[in-house]
PDB file of C-alpha atoms in Angstrom:
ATOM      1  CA  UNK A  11       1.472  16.821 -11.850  1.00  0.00           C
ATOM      2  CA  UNK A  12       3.495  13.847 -10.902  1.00  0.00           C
ATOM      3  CA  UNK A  13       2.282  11.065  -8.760  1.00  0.00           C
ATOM      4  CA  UNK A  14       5.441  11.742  -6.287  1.00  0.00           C
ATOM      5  CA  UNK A  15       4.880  15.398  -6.022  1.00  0.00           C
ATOM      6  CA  UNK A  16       1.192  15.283  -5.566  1.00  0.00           C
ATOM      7  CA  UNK A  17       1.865  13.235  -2.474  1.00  0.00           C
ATOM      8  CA  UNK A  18       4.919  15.904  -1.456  1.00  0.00           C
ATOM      9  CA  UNK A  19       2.595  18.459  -1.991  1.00  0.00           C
ATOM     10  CA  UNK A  20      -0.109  16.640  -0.155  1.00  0.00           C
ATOM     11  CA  UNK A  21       1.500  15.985   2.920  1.00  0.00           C
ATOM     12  CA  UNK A  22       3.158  19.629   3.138  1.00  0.00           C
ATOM     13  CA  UNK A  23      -0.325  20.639   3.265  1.00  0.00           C
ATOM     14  CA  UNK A  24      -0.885  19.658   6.368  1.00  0.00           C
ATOM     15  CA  UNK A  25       0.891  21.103   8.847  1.00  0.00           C
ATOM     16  CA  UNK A  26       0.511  18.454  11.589  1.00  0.00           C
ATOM     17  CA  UNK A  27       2.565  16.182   9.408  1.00  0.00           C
ATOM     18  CA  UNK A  28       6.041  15.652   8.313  1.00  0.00           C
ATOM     19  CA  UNK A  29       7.149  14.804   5.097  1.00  0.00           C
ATOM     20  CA  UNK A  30       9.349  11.653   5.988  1.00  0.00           C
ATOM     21  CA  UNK A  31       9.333  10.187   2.172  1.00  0.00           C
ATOM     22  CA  UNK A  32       8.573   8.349  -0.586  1.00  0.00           C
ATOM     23  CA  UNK A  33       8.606   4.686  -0.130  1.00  0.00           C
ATOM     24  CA  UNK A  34       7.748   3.021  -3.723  1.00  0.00           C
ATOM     25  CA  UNK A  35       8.835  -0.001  -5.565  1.00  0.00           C
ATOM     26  CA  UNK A  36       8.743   0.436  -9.135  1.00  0.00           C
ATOM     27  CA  UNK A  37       7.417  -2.256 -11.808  1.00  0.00           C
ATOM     28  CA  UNK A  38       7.033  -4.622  -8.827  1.00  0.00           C
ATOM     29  CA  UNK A  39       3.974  -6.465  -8.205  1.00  0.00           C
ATOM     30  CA  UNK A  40       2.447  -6.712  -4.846  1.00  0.00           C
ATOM     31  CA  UNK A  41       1.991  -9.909  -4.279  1.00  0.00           C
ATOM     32  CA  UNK A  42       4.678 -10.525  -2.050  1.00  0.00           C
ATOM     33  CA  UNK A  43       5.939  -7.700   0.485  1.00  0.00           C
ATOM     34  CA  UNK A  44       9.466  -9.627   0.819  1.00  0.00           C
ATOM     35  CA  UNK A  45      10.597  -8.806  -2.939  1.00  0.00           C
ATOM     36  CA  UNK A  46       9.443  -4.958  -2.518  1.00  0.00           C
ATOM     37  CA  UNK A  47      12.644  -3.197  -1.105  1.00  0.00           C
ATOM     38  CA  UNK A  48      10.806  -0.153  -0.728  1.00  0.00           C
ATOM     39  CA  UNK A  49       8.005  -1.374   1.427  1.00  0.00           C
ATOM     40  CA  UNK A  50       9.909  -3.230   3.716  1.00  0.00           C
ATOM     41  CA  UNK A  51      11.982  -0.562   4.375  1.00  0.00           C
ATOM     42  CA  UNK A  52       8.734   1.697   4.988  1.00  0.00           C
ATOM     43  CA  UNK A  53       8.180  -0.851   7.688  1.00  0.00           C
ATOM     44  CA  UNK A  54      11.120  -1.115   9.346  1.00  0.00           C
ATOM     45  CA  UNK A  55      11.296   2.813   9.717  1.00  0.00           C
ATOM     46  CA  UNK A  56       7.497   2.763  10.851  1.00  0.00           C
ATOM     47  CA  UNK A  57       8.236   0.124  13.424  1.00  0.00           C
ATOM     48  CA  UNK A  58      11.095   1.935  14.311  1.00  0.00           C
ATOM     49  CA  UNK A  59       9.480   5.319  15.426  1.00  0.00           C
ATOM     50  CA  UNK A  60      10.038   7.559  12.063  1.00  0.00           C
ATOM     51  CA  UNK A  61       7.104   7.426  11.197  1.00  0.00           C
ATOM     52  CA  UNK A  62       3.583   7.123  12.122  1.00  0.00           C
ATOM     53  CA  UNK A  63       1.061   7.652   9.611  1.00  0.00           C
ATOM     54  CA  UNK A  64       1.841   6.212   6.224  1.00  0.00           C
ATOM     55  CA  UNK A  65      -0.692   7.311   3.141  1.00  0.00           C
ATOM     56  CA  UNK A  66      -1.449   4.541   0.549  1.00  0.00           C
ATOM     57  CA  UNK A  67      -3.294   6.048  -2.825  1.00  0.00           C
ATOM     58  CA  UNK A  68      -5.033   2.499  -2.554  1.00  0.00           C
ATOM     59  CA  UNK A  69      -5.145  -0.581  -0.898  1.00  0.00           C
ATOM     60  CA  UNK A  70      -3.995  -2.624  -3.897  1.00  0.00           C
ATOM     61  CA  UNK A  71      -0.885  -0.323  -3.631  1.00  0.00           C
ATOM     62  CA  UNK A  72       0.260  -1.546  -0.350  1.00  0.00           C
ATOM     63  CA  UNK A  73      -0.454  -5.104  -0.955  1.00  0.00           C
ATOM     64  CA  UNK A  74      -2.265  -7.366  -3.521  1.00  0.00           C
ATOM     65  CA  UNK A  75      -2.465 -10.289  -0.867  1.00  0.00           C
ATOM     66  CA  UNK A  76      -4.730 -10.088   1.567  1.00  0.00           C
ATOM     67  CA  UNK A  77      -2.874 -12.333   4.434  1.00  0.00           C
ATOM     68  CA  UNK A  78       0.216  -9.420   3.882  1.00  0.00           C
ATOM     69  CA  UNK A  79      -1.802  -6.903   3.890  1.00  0.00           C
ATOM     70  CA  UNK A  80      -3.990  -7.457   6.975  1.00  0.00           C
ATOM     71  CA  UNK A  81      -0.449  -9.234   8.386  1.00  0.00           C
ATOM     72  CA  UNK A  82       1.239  -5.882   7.915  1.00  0.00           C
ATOM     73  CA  UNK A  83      -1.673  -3.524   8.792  1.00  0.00           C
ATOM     74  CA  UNK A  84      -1.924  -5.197  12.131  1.00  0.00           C
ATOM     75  CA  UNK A  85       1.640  -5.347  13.317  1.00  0.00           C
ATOM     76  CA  UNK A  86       2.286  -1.255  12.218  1.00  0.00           C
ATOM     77  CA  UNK A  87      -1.197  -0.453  14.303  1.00  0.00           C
ATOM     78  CA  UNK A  88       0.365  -2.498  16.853  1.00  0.00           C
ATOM     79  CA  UNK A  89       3.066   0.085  17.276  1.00  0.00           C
ATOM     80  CA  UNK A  90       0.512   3.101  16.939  1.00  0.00           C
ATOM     81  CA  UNK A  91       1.387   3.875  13.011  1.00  0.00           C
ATOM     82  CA  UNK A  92      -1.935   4.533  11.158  1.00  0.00           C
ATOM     83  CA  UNK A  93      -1.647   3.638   7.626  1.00  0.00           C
ATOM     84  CA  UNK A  94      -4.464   5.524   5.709  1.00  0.00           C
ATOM     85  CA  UNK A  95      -5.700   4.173   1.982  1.00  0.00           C
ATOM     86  CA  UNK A  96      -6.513   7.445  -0.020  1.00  0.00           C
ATOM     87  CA  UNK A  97      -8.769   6.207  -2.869  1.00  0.00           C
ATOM     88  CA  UNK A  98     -10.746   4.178  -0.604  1.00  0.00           C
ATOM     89  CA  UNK A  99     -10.877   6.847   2.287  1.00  0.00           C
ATOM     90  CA  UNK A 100     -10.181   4.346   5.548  1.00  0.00           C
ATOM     91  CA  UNK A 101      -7.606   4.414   8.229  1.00  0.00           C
ATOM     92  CA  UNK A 102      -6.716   1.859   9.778  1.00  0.00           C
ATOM     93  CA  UNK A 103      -7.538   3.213  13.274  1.00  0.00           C
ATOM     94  CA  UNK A 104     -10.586   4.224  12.685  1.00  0.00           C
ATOM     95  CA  UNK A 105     -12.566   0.851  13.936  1.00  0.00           C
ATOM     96  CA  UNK A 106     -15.695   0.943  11.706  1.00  0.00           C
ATOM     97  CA  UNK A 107     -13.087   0.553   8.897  1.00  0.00           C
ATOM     98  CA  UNK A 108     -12.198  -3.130   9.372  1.00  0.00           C
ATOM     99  CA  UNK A 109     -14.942  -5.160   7.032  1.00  0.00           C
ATOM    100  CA  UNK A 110     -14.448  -2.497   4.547  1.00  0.00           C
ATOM    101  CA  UNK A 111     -10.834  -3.264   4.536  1.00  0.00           C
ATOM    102  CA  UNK A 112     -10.896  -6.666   4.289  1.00  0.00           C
ATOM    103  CA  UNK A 113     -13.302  -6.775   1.489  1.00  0.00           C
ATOM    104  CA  UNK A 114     -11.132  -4.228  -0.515  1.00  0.00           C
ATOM    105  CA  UNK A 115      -7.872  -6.529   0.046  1.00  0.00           C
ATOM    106  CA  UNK A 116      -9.868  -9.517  -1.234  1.00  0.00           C
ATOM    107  CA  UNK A 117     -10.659  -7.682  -4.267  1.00  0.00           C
ATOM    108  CA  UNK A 118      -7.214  -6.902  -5.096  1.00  0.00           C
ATOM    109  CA  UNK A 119      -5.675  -9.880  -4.387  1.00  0.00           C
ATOM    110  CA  UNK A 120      -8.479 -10.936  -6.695  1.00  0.00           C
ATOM    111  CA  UNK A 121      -7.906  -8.690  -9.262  1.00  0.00           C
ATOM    112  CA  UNK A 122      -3.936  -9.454  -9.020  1.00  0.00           C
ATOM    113  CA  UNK A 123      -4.478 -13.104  -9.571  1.00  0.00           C
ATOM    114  CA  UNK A 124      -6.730 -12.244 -12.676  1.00  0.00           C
ATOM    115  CA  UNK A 125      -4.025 -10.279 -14.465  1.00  0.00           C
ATOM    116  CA  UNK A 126      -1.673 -13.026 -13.120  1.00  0.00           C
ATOM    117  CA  UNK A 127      -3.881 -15.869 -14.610  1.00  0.00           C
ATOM    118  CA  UNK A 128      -4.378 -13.827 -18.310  1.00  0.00           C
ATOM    119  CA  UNK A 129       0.012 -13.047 -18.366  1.00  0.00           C
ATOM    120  CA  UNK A 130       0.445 -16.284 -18.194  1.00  0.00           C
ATOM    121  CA  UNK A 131      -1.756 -17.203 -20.744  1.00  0.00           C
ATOM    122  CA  UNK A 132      -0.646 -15.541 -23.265  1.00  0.00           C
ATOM    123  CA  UNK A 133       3.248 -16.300 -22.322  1.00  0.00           C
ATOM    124  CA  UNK A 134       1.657 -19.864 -22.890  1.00  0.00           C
ATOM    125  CA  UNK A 135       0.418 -19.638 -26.175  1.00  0.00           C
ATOM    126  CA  UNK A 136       3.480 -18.135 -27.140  1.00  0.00           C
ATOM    127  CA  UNK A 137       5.145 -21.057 -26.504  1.00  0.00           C
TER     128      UNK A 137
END
């Protein structure tokens, strides 16, 4: 099964939610929220009432730097929109989840800067 329907079929499996789509940016890093399209426009419709849960499968899915991601995390709980990280199991309402998250969004803006760090080594020794 597709990534895209697993999460369609996910959601329809519980009736208390609505299925108000798939926000993803393809072949774009996460490093910075401003060049992902998708993302921002999952925002926007989260700060503007359409939605108000969003599922992540991880946290290095919605954001590789931690400053976005606890930036972003903050200002949707602000408005009452949970976002909830699926590999990692936390929500971002549920208060015990907080050094968790941070931890996990230091490791993959660690791990993004690794694979960062190696591309561009090998684009210079190409050169």
């Amino acid at each position: 099964m597709k990534k895209k329907e697993y999460y369609e079929d996910f959601i329809r499996c519980h009736d208390e939610w609505d299925f108000a789509g798939i926000y993803a940016d393809q072949g774009i890093s996460g490093t910075s929220a401003e060049k992902r399209p998708q993302f921002m426009a999952c925002i926007e419709d989260a700060i503007g009432g359409k939605i108000d849960l969003i599922l992540v499968k991880s946290i290095s899915r919605f954001s590789r730097n931690i400053v976005d991601c606890q930036s972003y995390v903050a200002k949707l709980k602000s408005y009452g929109v949970e976002v909830y990280f699926e590999k990692e199991s936390l929500s971002t309402m549920d208060p015990s989840s907080g050094m968790i998250f941070s931890l996990m969004g230091l490791i993959a803006q660690s791990e993004s800067e690794s694979i960062s760090q190696k591309e561009r080594g090998v684009h210079d020794r190409k050169q």
